[in-house]
């Protein structure tokens, strides 16, 4: 039964180790480059900027629009007024009436002159009346036909058009807009670079923080073992009567403090690993282990200072500010272009039903058109002048901000170099202190075992040894982080 129990424990331990994911610094960087959400968002921004640049290029090309529709009107367009329509409808009656009146006057004058008799005048009048009636009817019909010919039949209108516009001169607005789109794409790429460097800086910082916490956990565990061994020795001496209970209580307090220190480091290590998982884009609760965790000593890091790197600072923040200055300059040109003459070529085709090209014909017919449109701003109460001055002031502000950031980055590079020198000196001092602390602890243990030193002396030596080891771990990590910060300050973090 006992053998089966140990076999199950062994298999469980193997499965746990097999499920553990081992990561080194390069793999963490690669995971972050592919899985970090902020970096993904920045890369999507480059796609947006590329599409915006392509859209700006189309401003040089002609634009074609098509329009079509149907309209119903409650009244139709009338070329004739109502009096003209009535006159045409009674055209024959009006003409024959006037002719009859004139004929009556002539016949009356003939009778009065004695040229014809009244009987003959009556016969002539009857003859004329008999002929006038059909003539009036025919004239009225002709008038109705003329009136109908002037009907437009425009209650139902179908129409369609195709319009073309080709910019010829827009005052430089199209060129400025395209240049701004190019700058926007550069800004998106520089944003990706800045996000990558910030992500790499966080990854390296968190990675070495985890390594240092693992080293501190090992140190805290070793220190706790030392204190527990001292506790056992003191309690044995109490049982033999060569030590007091006060000595035992002092050591017990030290053991409790060591246990608490181990717990605190364990919690800090777990949180640091969660942060590393979040930066790498993997689940927070994934069981990971870093390749450098198992090292007894963190390998020393060296940085070969290059004057080219320090003089050729490639910070994406600087490039972004330069892009902002260029963008402001192009914005000034865009504003100025709005107050310059604009020339465009226009053309198109218009079709409608009814059409007016052959009377108001009830069928589709169209016409082509080509023209040139010129727009010349004349007077806007100096609006353009004020806007241009405001844009130039914004450009001056952007230049001042750029100069200020350049000075701050230069100061940051110098500070990073000084901190690297200080970290290297602290590391050298910590390494020297290690040998002294180890020798002090060895002497304290020998003196305590021979009864010439007290337990408090041993605890003091153990504490000094722990502090020396902690300072060494911190100094090693500080050197790496100082190199990391210097590379980031110069923009060469890759």
CSV table of C-alpha atoms in Angstrom, one decimal:
chain,number,residue,atom,x,y,z
A,1,UNK,CA,0.0,0.0,0.0
A,2,UNK,CA,2.8,2.4,0.9
A,3,UNK,CA,4.7,1.6,-2.3
A,4,UNK,CA,1.5,2.3,-4.4
A,5,UNK,CA,1.1,5.6,-2.6
A,6,UNK,CA,4.6,6.7,-3.4
A,7,UNK,CA,4.2,5.6,-7.0
A,8,UNK,CA,1.1,7.7,-7.4
A,9,UNK,CA,2.9,10.7,-5.9
A,10,UNK,CA,5.8,10.2,-8.3
A,11,UNK,CA,3.6,10.0,-11.3
A,12,UNK,CA,1.7,13.1,-10.3
A,13,UNK,CA,5.0,15.0,-9.9
A,14,UNK,CA,6.1,13.9,-13.4
A,15,UNK,CA,2.7,15.1,-14.9
A,16,UNK,CA,3.0,18.4,-13.1
A,17,UNK,CA,6.5,19.0,-14.4
A,18,UNK,CA,5.5,17.9,-17.9
A,19,UNK,CA,2.6,20.4,-17.9
A,20,UNK,CA,4.9,23.2,-16.8
A,21,UNK,CA,5.8,25.7,-19.6
A,22,UNK,CA,9.5,26.8,-19.7
A,23,UNK,CA,10.1,30.2,-21.2
A,24,UNK,CA,13.4,32.1,-21.8
A,25,UNK,CA,13.7,35.8,-22.5
A,26,UNK,CA,13.5,35.4,-26.3
A,27,UNK,CA,10.4,33.3,-26.2
A,28,UNK,CA,8.7,35.8,-23.9
A,29,UNK,CA,9.6,38.6,-26.3
A,30,UNK,CA,8.2,36.6,-29.2
A,31,UNK,CA,5.0,35.8,-27.4
A,32,UNK,CA,4.6,39.5,-26.5
A,33,UNK,CA,5.2,40.5,-30.1
A,34,UNK,CA,2.5,38.2,-31.3
A,35,UNK,CA,0.0,38.2,-28.4
A,36,UNK,CA,0.1,41.6,-26.8
A,37,UNK,CA,-3.2,43.4,-27.2
A,38,UNK,CA,-1.8,46.9,-27.3
A,39,UNK,CA,0.7,45.9,-30.0
A,40,UNK,CA,-2.1,44.3,-32.0
A,41,UNK,CA,-4.1,47.5,-31.8
A,42,UNK,CA,-1.1,49.6,-32.9
A,43,UNK,CA,-0.6,47.3,-35.9
A,44,UNK,CA,-4.2,47.7,-36.9
A,45,UNK,CA,-3.6,51.4,-36.8
A,46,UNK,CA,-1.0,51.0,-39.5
A,47,UNK,CA,-3.5,49.2,-41.7
A,48,UNK,CA,-6.0,52.1,-41.2
A,49,UNK,CA,-3.3,54.6,-42.1
A,50,UNK,CA,-2.4,52.7,-45.2
A,51,UNK,CA,-6.0,52.7,-46.4
A,52,UNK,CA,-6.2,56.4,-45.6
A,53,UNK,CA,-3.2,57.1,-47.8
A,54,UNK,CA,-4.7,55.1,-50.6
A,55,UNK,CA,-8.0,57.0,-50.2
A,56,UNK,CA,-6.0,60.3,-50.4
A,57,UNK,CA,-4.4,59.2,-53.7
A,58,UNK,CA,-7.8,59.0,-55.3
A,59,UNK,CA,-8.2,62.8,-55.0
A,60,UNK,CA,-6.2,63.2,-58.2
A,61,UNK,CA,-8.6,61.0,-60.2
A,62,UNK,CA,-11.9,62.0,-61.7
A,63,UNK,CA,-15.1,61.4,-59.8
A,64,UNK,CA,-18.2,60.0,-61.5
A,65,UNK,CA,-21.7,60.1,-59.9
A,66,UNK,CA,-24.9,58.7,-61.2
A,67,UNK,CA,-28.4,60.0,-60.2
A,68,UNK,CA,-31.8,58.8,-61.1
A,69,UNK,CA,-35.4,59.2,-59.9
A,70,UNK,CA,-39.1,59.7,-60.4
A,71,UNK,CA,-41.2,62.7,-59.4
A,72,UNK,CA,-44.9,63.2,-59.3
A,73,UNK,CA,-46.3,66.8,-59.4
A,74,UNK,CA,-49.9,67.8,-58.6
A,75,UNK,CA,-49.8,70.3,-61.4
A,76,UNK,CA,-48.1,70.2,-64.8
A,77,UNK,CA,-46.1,73.0,-66.3
A,78,UNK,CA,-48.3,75.2,-68.5
A,79,UNK,CA,-46.8,77.4,-71.3
A,80,UNK,CA,-50.2,79.0,-72.1
A,81,UNK,CA,-52.3,80.9,-69.5
A,82,UNK,CA,-56.0,80.3,-69.1
A,83,UNK,CA,-57.1,83.3,-71.4
A,84,UNK,CA,-54.9,82.0,-74.1
A,85,UNK,CA,-56.3,78.5,-73.7
A,86,UNK,CA,-59.9,79.8,-74.0
A,87,UNK,CA,-59.0,81.9,-77.0
A,88,UNK,CA,-57.6,78.9,-78.8
A,89,UNK,CA,-60.6,76.8,-77.9
A,90,UNK,CA,-63.0,79.4,-79.5
A,91,UNK,CA,-60.7,80.4,-82.3
A,92,UNK,CA,-63.2,79.6,-85.1
A,93,UNK,CA,-66.2,81.2,-83.3
A,94,UNK,CA,-64.2,84.3,-82.6
A,95,UNK,CA,-63.0,84.6,-86.2
A,96,UNK,CA,-66.4,83.9,-87.8
A,97,UNK,CA,-68.1,86.3,-85.4
A,98,UNK,CA,-65.8,89.1,-86.4
A,99,UNK,CA,-66.2,88.2,-90.1
A,100,UNK,CA,-70.0,88.1,-89.8
A,101,UNK,CA,-70.0,91.6,-88.1
A,102,UNK,CA,-67.9,93.0,-90.8
A,103,UNK,CA,-70.1,91.4,-93.5
A,104,UNK,CA,-73.2,92.9,-91.9
A,105,UNK,CA,-71.6,96.3,-91.9
A,106,UNK,CA,-70.8,96.0,-95.6
A,107,UNK,CA,-74.3,94.7,-96.6
A,108,UNK,CA,-75.9,97.5,-94.6
A,109,UNK,CA,-73.9,100.1,-96.4
A,110,UNK,CA,-74.8,98.6,-99.8
A,111,UNK,CA,-78.5,98.6,-98.9
A,112,UNK,CA,-78.3,102.2,-97.8
A,113,UNK,CA,-76.5,103.2,-101.0
A,114,UNK,CA,-79.3,101.6,-103.0
A,115,UNK,CA,-76.9,99.2,-104.6
A,116,UNK,CA,-78.9,96.1,-103.4
A,117,UNK,CA,-82.4,95.6,-102.2
A,118,UNK,CA,-83.2,94.6,-98.7
A,119,UNK,CA,-84.5,91.3,-100.0
A,120,UNK,CA,-81.2,90.6,-101.6
A,121,UNK,CA,-79.3,91.6,-98.5
A,122,UNK,CA,-81.4,89.1,-96.4
A,123,UNK,CA,-80.6,86.4,-98.9
A,124,UNK,CA,-76.8,87.2,-98.7
A,125,UNK,CA,-77.0,87.3,-94.9
A,126,UNK,CA,-78.6,83.8,-94.8
A,127,UNK,CA,-76.0,82.5,-97.2
A,128,UNK,CA,-73.1,83.9,-95.1
A,129,UNK,CA,-74.6,82.5,-91.9
A,130,UNK,CA,-74.9,79.0,-93.5
A,131,UNK,CA,-71.3,79.0,-94.5
A,132,UNK,CA,-70.0,80.6,-91.2
A,133,UNK,CA,-71.2,77.8,-88.9
A,134,UNK,CA,-69.1,75.0,-90.3
A,135,UNK,CA,-66.1,77.4,-90.7
A,136,UNK,CA,-66.4,78.3,-87.0
A,137,UNK,CA,-66.5,74.6,-86.0
A,138,UNK,CA,-63.4,73.9,-88.1
A,139,UNK,CA,-61.6,76.9,-86.5
A,140,UNK,CA,-62.5,75.8,-83.0
A,141,UNK,CA,-61.1,72.4,-83.8
A,142,UNK,CA,-57.9,73.8,-85.1
A,143,UNK,CA,-57.6,76.0,-81.9
A,144,UNK,CA,-58.1,72.9,-79.7
A,145,UNK,CA,-55.4,71.1,-81.6
A,146,UNK,CA,-53.0,74.0,-81.1
A,147,UNK,CA,-53.9,74.2,-77.4
A,148,UNK,CA,-53.2,70.4,-77.0
A,149,UNK,CA,-49.9,70.8,-78.8
A,150,UNK,CA,-48.8,73.2,-76.0
A,151,UNK,CA,-49.6,70.7,-73.2
A,152,UNK,CA,-46.4,69.6,-71.3
A,153,UNK,CA,-47.6,66.5,-69.5
A,154,UNK,CA,-45.2,67.1,-66.7
A,155,UNK,CA,-47.0,65.5,-63.8
A,156,UNK,CA,-44.9,62.3,-64.0
A,157,UNK,CA,-41.2,62.9,-64.6
A,158,UNK,CA,-38.5,60.3,-64.9
A,159,UNK,CA,-34.9,61.5,-65.0
A,160,UNK,CA,-31.3,60.3,-64.7
A,161,UNK,CA,-27.8,61.8,-65.0
A,162,UNK,CA,-24.2,60.9,-65.0
A,163,UNK,CA,-21.8,63.7,-63.8
A,164,UNK,CA,-18.0,63.7,-64.0
A,165,UNK,CA,-15.6,66.1,-62.1
A,166,UNK,CA,-11.9,66.2,-62.7
A,167,UNK,CA,-9.8,68.5,-60.4
A,168,UNK,CA,-7.3,70.6,-62.4
A,169,UNK,CA,-6.1,73.1,-59.7
A,170,UNK,CA,-7.2,73.1,-56.1
A,171,UNK,CA,-4.7,75.5,-54.7
A,172,UNK,CA,-2.4,72.7,-53.5
A,173,UNK,CA,-5.0,71.1,-51.3
A,174,UNK,CA,-4.8,67.7,-52.9
A,175,UNK,CA,-1.0,67.6,-52.6
A,176,UNK,CA,-1.1,68.7,-49.0
A,177,UNK,CA,-3.8,66.1,-48.2
A,178,UNK,CA,-1.7,63.3,-49.7
A,179,UNK,CA,1.4,64.4,-47.8
A,180,UNK,CA,-0.6,64.4,-44.6
A,181,UNK,CA,-1.8,60.9,-45.4
A,182,UNK,CA,1.9,59.8,-45.9
A,183,UNK,CA,2.8,61.4,-42.6
A,184,UNK,CA,-0.1,59.7,-40.9
A,185,UNK,CA,1.2,56.3,-42.1
A,186,UNK,CA,4.7,57.2,-40.8
A,187,UNK,CA,3.1,58.1,-37.4
A,188,UNK,CA,1.3,54.8,-37.3
A,189,UNK,CA,4.5,52.9,-37.9
A,190,UNK,CA,6.3,55.0,-35.3
A,191,UNK,CA,3.5,54.2,-32.9
A,192,UNK,CA,4.0,50.5,-33.5
A,193,UNK,CA,7.8,50.9,-32.9
A,194,UNK,CA,7.1,52.8,-29.7
A,195,UNK,CA,4.6,50.2,-28.5
A,196,UNK,CA,7.1,47.4,-29.3
A,197,UNK,CA,9.9,49.1,-27.4
A,198,UNK,CA,7.6,49.7,-24.4
A,199,UNK,CA,6.4,46.1,-24.5
A,200,UNK,CA,10.0,44.8,-24.8
A,201,UNK,CA,11.0,47.0,-21.9
A,202,UNK,CA,8.1,45.7,-19.7
A,203,UNK,CA,8.9,42.1,-20.7
A,204,UNK,CA,12.6,42.4,-19.9
A,205,UNK,CA,11.9,44.2,-16.7
A,206,UNK,CA,9.3,41.7,-15.5
A,207,UNK,CA,11.4,38.7,-16.6
A,208,UNK,CA,14.4,39.7,-14.6
A,209,UNK,CA,12.1,40.7,-11.7
A,210,UNK,CA,10.7,37.2,-11.7
A,211,UNK,CA,14.3,35.8,-11.8
A,212,UNK,CA,15.3,38.0,-8.9
A,213,UNK,CA,12.3,37.0,-6.8
A,214,UNK,CA,13.1,33.3,-7.5
A,215,UNK,CA,16.7,33.9,-6.2
A,216,UNK,CA,15.3,35.8,-3.2
A,217,UNK,CA,12.9,32.9,-2.6
A,218,UNK,CA,15.8,30.5,-2.6
A,219,UNK,CA,17.7,32.9,-0.3
A,220,UNK,CA,14.7,33.2,2.0
A,221,UNK,CA,14.3,29.5,2.2
A,222,UNK,CA,18.0,29.0,2.9
A,223,UNK,CA,17.9,31.7,5.6
A,224,UNK,CA,14.8,30.0,7.2
A,225,UNK,CA,16.7,26.7,7.2
A,226,UNK,CA,19.7,28.3,8.9
A,227,UNK,CA,17.4,29.9,11.5
A,228,UNK,CA,15.5,26.6,12.1
A,229,UNK,CA,18.8,24.8,12.6
A,230,UNK,CA,19.9,27.4,15.1
A,231,UNK,CA,16.5,27.1,16.8
A,232,UNK,CA,17.0,23.3,17.1
A,233,UNK,CA,20.4,23.8,18.6
A,234,UNK,CA,19.2,26.4,21.1
A,235,UNK,CA,16.3,24.2,22.3
A,236,UNK,CA,18.7,21.3,22.8
A,237,UNK,CA,21.0,23.6,24.8
A,238,UNK,CA,17.9,24.7,26.8
A,239,UNK,CA,17.2,21.1,27.6
A,240,UNK,CA,20.8,20.6,28.7
A,241,UNK,CA,20.6,23.8,30.8
A,242,UNK,CA,23.3,25.7,29.0
A,243,UNK,CA,20.8,28.2,27.5
A,244,UNK,CA,17.9,30.2,28.8
A,245,UNK,CA,14.3,30.2,27.6
A,246,UNK,CA,14.8,33.9,26.6
A,247,UNK,CA,17.4,32.7,24.1
A,248,UNK,CA,14.9,30.2,22.7
A,249,UNK,CA,12.1,32.8,22.4
A,250,UNK,CA,14.5,35.2,20.5
A,251,UNK,CA,15.2,32.4,18.0
A,252,UNK,CA,11.5,31.5,17.7
A,253,UNK,CA,10.7,35.0,16.8
A,254,UNK,CA,13.4,34.9,14.1
A,255,UNK,CA,12.0,31.7,12.7
A,256,UNK,CA,8.5,33.2,12.4
A,257,UNK,CA,10.0,36.3,10.7
A,258,UNK,CA,11.8,34.0,8.3
A,259,UNK,CA,8.5,32.1,7.5
A,260,UNK,CA,6.7,35.3,6.8
A,261,UNK,CA,9.5,36.5,4.6
A,262,UNK,CA,9.3,33.3,2.5
A,263,UNK,CA,5.5,33.7,2.2
A,264,UNK,CA,5.9,37.3,1.1
A,265,UNK,CA,8.4,36.4,-1.6
A,266,UNK,CA,6.2,33.5,-2.8
A,267,UNK,CA,3.3,35.9,-3.2
A,268,UNK,CA,5.4,38.5,-5.0
A,269,UNK,CA,6.8,35.8,-7.3
A,270,UNK,CA,3.3,34.5,-8.2
A,271,UNK,CA,2.0,38.1,-9.0
A,272,UNK,CA,5.1,38.8,-11.1
A,273,UNK,CA,4.5,35.7,-13.1
A,274,UNK,CA,0.9,36.7,-13.7
A,275,UNK,CA,2.1,40.0,-15.0
A,276,UNK,CA,4.5,38.3,-17.3
A,277,UNK,CA,1.8,36.0,-18.6
A,278,UNK,CA,-0.5,39.1,-19.2
A,279,UNK,CA,2.3,40.8,-21.2
A,280,UNK,CA,3.0,37.7,-23.2
A,281,UNK,CA,-0.7,37.2,-24.0
A,282,UNK,CA,-1.1,33.8,-22.3
A,283,UNK,CA,-3.6,32.9,-19.6
A,284,UNK,CA,-2.7,34.4,-16.2
A,285,UNK,CA,-3.0,31.0,-14.4
A,286,UNK,CA,-0.7,29.1,-16.8
A,287,UNK,CA,2.0,27.2,-15.0
A,288,UNK,CA,5.2,28.8,-16.4
A,289,UNK,CA,8.8,28.6,-15.3
A,290,UNK,CA,11.6,30.8,-16.6
A,291,UNK,CA,14.8,29.2,-18.0
A,292,UNK,CA,17.0,31.5,-15.8
A,293,UNK,CA,15.2,30.7,-12.5
A,294,UNK,CA,17.3,27.6,-11.8
A,295,UNK,CA,20.6,29.5,-11.9
A,296,UNK,CA,22.4,29.7,-8.5
A,297,UNK,CA,23.9,33.0,-9.6
A,298,UNK,CA,22.5,35.5,-12.1
A,299,UNK,CA,25.1,35.8,-14.9
A,300,UNK,CA,26.7,39.2,-15.0
A,301,UNK,CA,25.7,41.4,-17.9
A,302,UNK,CA,28.0,43.7,-19.8
A,303,UNK,CA,27.1,46.7,-22.0
A,304,UNK,CA,29.6,47.9,-24.6
A,305,UNK,CA,28.9,51.7,-24.8
A,306,UNK,CA,28.7,52.9,-28.4
A,307,UNK,CA,29.1,56.5,-29.2
A,308,UNK,CA,27.2,56.0,-32.4
A,309,UNK,CA,24.2,54.7,-30.4
A,310,UNK,CA,24.4,57.6,-28.0
A,311,UNK,CA,24.7,60.2,-30.7
A,312,UNK,CA,22.2,58.6,-33.1
A,313,UNK,CA,19.2,58.4,-30.8
A,314,UNK,CA,16.3,56.6,-32.5
A,315,UNK,CA,13.5,57.2,-30.1
A,316,UNK,CA,10.1,56.7,-31.7
A,317,UNK,CA,8.8,59.5,-29.5
A,318,UNK,CA,11.1,61.9,-31.3
A,319,UNK,CA,10.0,60.7,-34.7
A,320,UNK,CA,6.3,61.1,-33.7
A,321,UNK,CA,7.0,64.7,-32.7
A,322,UNK,CA,8.8,65.4,-36.0
A,323,UNK,CA,5.8,63.9,-37.8
A,324,UNK,CA,3.5,66.2,-35.8
A,325,UNK,CA,5.6,69.2,-36.9
A,326,UNK,CA,5.4,68.1,-40.5
A,327,UNK,CA,1.6,67.5,-40.2
A,328,UNK,CA,1.2,71.0,-38.8
A,329,UNK,CA,3.1,72.5,-41.8
A,330,UNK,CA,0.9,70.6,-44.3
A,331,UNK,CA,-2.2,71.7,-42.4
A,332,UNK,CA,-1.1,75.3,-43.0
A,333,UNK,CA,-0.8,74.6,-46.7
A,334,UNK,CA,-4.3,73.0,-46.7
A,335,UNK,CA,-5.8,76.0,-45.1
A,336,UNK,CA,-4.1,78.4,-47.5
A,337,UNK,CA,-5.4,76.3,-50.5
A,338,UNK,CA,-9.0,76.9,-49.4
A,339,UNK,CA,-8.6,80.6,-50.2
A,340,UNK,CA,-6.9,80.1,-53.6
A,341,UNK,CA,-8.7,79.7,-57.0
A,342,UNK,CA,-10.1,76.3,-57.7
A,343,UNK,CA,-10.4,75.0,-61.3
A,344,UNK,CA,-12.2,71.8,-62.2
A,345,UNK,CA,-13.3,70.1,-65.4
A,346,UNK,CA,-17.0,69.0,-65.5
A,347,UNK,CA,-18.9,66.7,-67.8
A,348,UNK,CA,-21.9,64.5,-67.9
A,349,UNK,CA,-25.0,63.2,-69.5
A,350,UNK,CA,-28.7,64.1,-68.6
A,351,UNK,CA,-31.7,62.1,-69.6
A,352,UNK,CA,-35.4,62.7,-68.8
A,353,UNK,CA,-38.9,61.7,-69.7
A,354,UNK,CA,-40.7,63.9,-70.9
A,355,UNK,CA,-37.8,65.7,-72.6
A,356,UNK,CA,-37.8,69.2,-74.0
A,357,UNK,CA,-35.5,68.5,-77.0
A,358,UNK,CA,-38.4,67.9,-79.4
A,359,UNK,CA,-41.3,69.8,-77.7
A,360,UNK,CA,-42.5,68.1,-74.6
A,361,UNK,CA,-42.0,64.6,-76.0
A,362,UNK,CA,-43.2,61.7,-73.9
A,363,UNK,CA,-40.1,59.5,-74.2
A,364,UNK,CA,-36.6,59.3,-72.9
A,365,UNK,CA,-34.0,61.6,-74.5
A,366,UNK,CA,-30.7,63.1,-73.2
A,367,UNK,CA,-27.9,65.5,-73.8
A,368,UNK,CA,-24.2,65.6,-73.2
A,369,UNK,CA,-22.4,68.5,-71.5
A,370,UNK,CA,-18.8,69.5,-70.9
A,371,UNK,CA,-17.6,72.5,-69.0
A,372,UNK,CA,-15.0,74.2,-66.8
A,373,UNK,CA,-15.8,75.4,-63.3
A,374,UNK,CA,-13.7,78.2,-61.7
A,375,UNK,CA,-14.1,79.3,-58.1
A,376,UNK,CA,-12.3,82.4,-57.0
A,377,UNK,CA,-12.6,83.6,-53.3
A,378,UNK,CA,-12.8,87.3,-53.3
A,379,UNK,CA,-13.5,88.6,-49.7
A,380,UNK,CA,-13.8,86.7,-46.4
A,381,UNK,CA,-12.9,89.5,-44.0
A,382,UNK,CA,-9.3,88.1,-43.6
A,383,UNK,CA,-10.7,84.8,-42.3
A,384,UNK,CA,-8.0,82.9,-44.2
A,385,UNK,CA,-5.2,85.1,-43.0
A,386,UNK,CA,-6.2,84.6,-39.4
A,387,UNK,CA,-6.5,80.8,-39.8
A,388,UNK,CA,-3.1,80.6,-41.5
A,389,UNK,CA,-1.5,82.6,-38.6
A,390,UNK,CA,-3.1,80.3,-36.1
A,391,UNK,CA,-1.8,77.2,-37.9
A,392,UNK,CA,1.7,78.6,-38.1
A,393,UNK,CA,1.5,79.3,-34.3
A,394,UNK,CA,0.6,75.6,-33.8
A,395,UNK,CA,3.6,74.6,-35.9
A,396,UNK,CA,5.8,76.8,-33.7
A,397,UNK,CA,4.4,75.2,-30.6
A,398,UNK,CA,5.1,71.7,-32.0
A,399,UNK,CA,8.7,72.7,-32.7
A,400,UNK,CA,9.2,74.0,-29.2
A,401,UNK,CA,7.8,70.7,-27.8
A,402,UNK,CA,10.1,68.8,-30.1
A,403,UNK,CA,13.1,70.7,-28.8
A,404,UNK,CA,12.0,70.3,-25.2
A,405,UNK,CA,11.7,66.5,-25.6
A,406,UNK,CA,15.1,66.3,-27.3
A,407,UNK,CA,16.7,68.0,-24.3
A,408,UNK,CA,14.9,65.7,-21.9
A,409,UNK,CA,15.9,62.6,-23.8
A,410,UNK,CA,19.5,63.7,-23.8
A,411,UNK,CA,19.3,64.2,-20.1
A,412,UNK,CA,17.7,60.7,-19.7
A,413,UNK,CA,20.5,59.1,-21.7
A,414,UNK,CA,23.1,60.7,-19.4
A,415,UNK,CA,21.2,59.7,-16.3
A,416,UNK,CA,21.0,56.1,-17.6
A,417,UNK,CA,24.7,56.0,-18.2
A,418,UNK,CA,25.4,57.2,-14.6
A,419,UNK,CA,23.0,54.7,-13.2
A,420,UNK,CA,24.7,51.9,-15.1
A,421,UNK,CA,28.0,53.0,-13.7
A,422,UNK,CA,26.6,53.1,-10.2
A,423,UNK,CA,25.0,49.7,-10.6
A,424,UNK,CA,28.3,48.1,-11.7
A,425,UNK,CA,30.0,49.6,-8.7
A,426,UNK,CA,27.3,48.4,-6.3
A,427,UNK,CA,27.6,44.9,-7.8
A,428,UNK,CA,31.4,44.9,-7.3
A,429,UNK,CA,30.9,46.0,-3.7
A,430,UNK,CA,28.2,43.4,-3.1
A,431,UNK,CA,30.4,40.6,-4.4
A,432,UNK,CA,33.1,41.7,-2.0
A,433,UNK,CA,30.7,41.8,0.9
A,434,UNK,CA,29.5,38.2,0.2
A,435,UNK,CA,32.9,36.7,1.1
A,436,UNK,CA,33.1,38.8,4.3
A,437,UNK,CA,29.5,37.8,5.3
A,438,UNK,CA,30.2,34.1,4.7
A,439,UNK,CA,33.4,34.2,6.7
A,440,UNK,CA,31.6,36.1,9.5
A,441,UNK,CA,28.8,33.5,9.6
A,442,UNK,CA,31.3,30.6,9.6
A,443,UNK,CA,33.2,32.2,12.6
A,444,UNK,CA,29.9,32.8,14.4
A,445,UNK,CA,28.8,29.2,14.0
A,446,UNK,CA,32.1,27.9,15.2
A,447,UNK,CA,32.1,30.2,18.2
A,448,UNK,CA,28.5,29.3,19.1
A,449,UNK,CA,29.3,25.6,18.9
A,450,UNK,CA,32.3,26.1,21.1
A,451,UNK,CA,30.3,28.2,23.6
A,452,UNK,CA,32.2,31.4,23.2
A,453,UNK,CA,29.5,33.3,21.3
A,454,UNK,CA,25.8,33.7,22.0
A,455,UNK,CA,22.8,32.9,19.8
A,456,UNK,CA,22.2,36.6,19.2
A,457,UNK,CA,25.7,36.8,17.6
A,458,UNK,CA,24.8,34.0,15.3
A,459,UNK,CA,21.5,35.5,14.4
A,460,UNK,CA,23.3,38.8,13.6
A,461,UNK,CA,25.8,37.0,11.4
A,462,UNK,CA,22.9,35.2,9.6
A,463,UNK,CA,21.1,38.5,9.1
A,464,UNK,CA,24.3,40.1,7.7
A,465,UNK,CA,24.7,37.1,5.4
A,466,UNK,CA,21.1,37.4,4.2
A,467,UNK,CA,21.5,41.1,3.6
A,468,UNK,CA,24.7,40.6,1.6
A,469,UNK,CA,23.1,38.0,-0.5
A,470,UNK,CA,20.1,40.2,-1.1
A,471,UNK,CA,22.3,43.1,-2.0
A,472,UNK,CA,24.1,41.0,-4.5
A,473,UNK,CA,20.9,39.8,-6.2
A,474,UNK,CA,19.6,43.3,-6.3
A,475,UNK,CA,22.8,44.6,-7.7
A,476,UNK,CA,22.9,42.0,-10.5
A,477,UNK,CA,19.3,42.8,-11.5
A,478,UNK,CA,20.0,46.5,-11.3
A,479,UNK,CA,22.9,46.1,-13.8
A,480,UNK,CA,20.6,44.4,-16.2
A,481,UNK,CA,17.8,46.9,-15.8
A,482,UNK,CA,20.2,49.8,-16.1
A,483,UNK,CA,21.4,48.4,-19.4
A,484,UNK,CA,17.8,47.9,-20.4
A,485,UNK,CA,16.9,51.5,-19.5
A,486,UNK,CA,19.9,52.8,-21.4
A,487,UNK,CA,19.0,50.9,-24.6
A,488,UNK,CA,15.4,52.2,-24.3
A,489,UNK,CA,16.7,55.8,-23.7
A,490,UNK,CA,18.7,55.6,-26.9
A,491,UNK,CA,16.0,53.9,-28.9
A,492,UNK,CA,18.0,50.7,-29.6
A,493,UNK,CA,16.0,48.3,-27.6
A,494,UNK,CA,15.7,45.2,-29.8
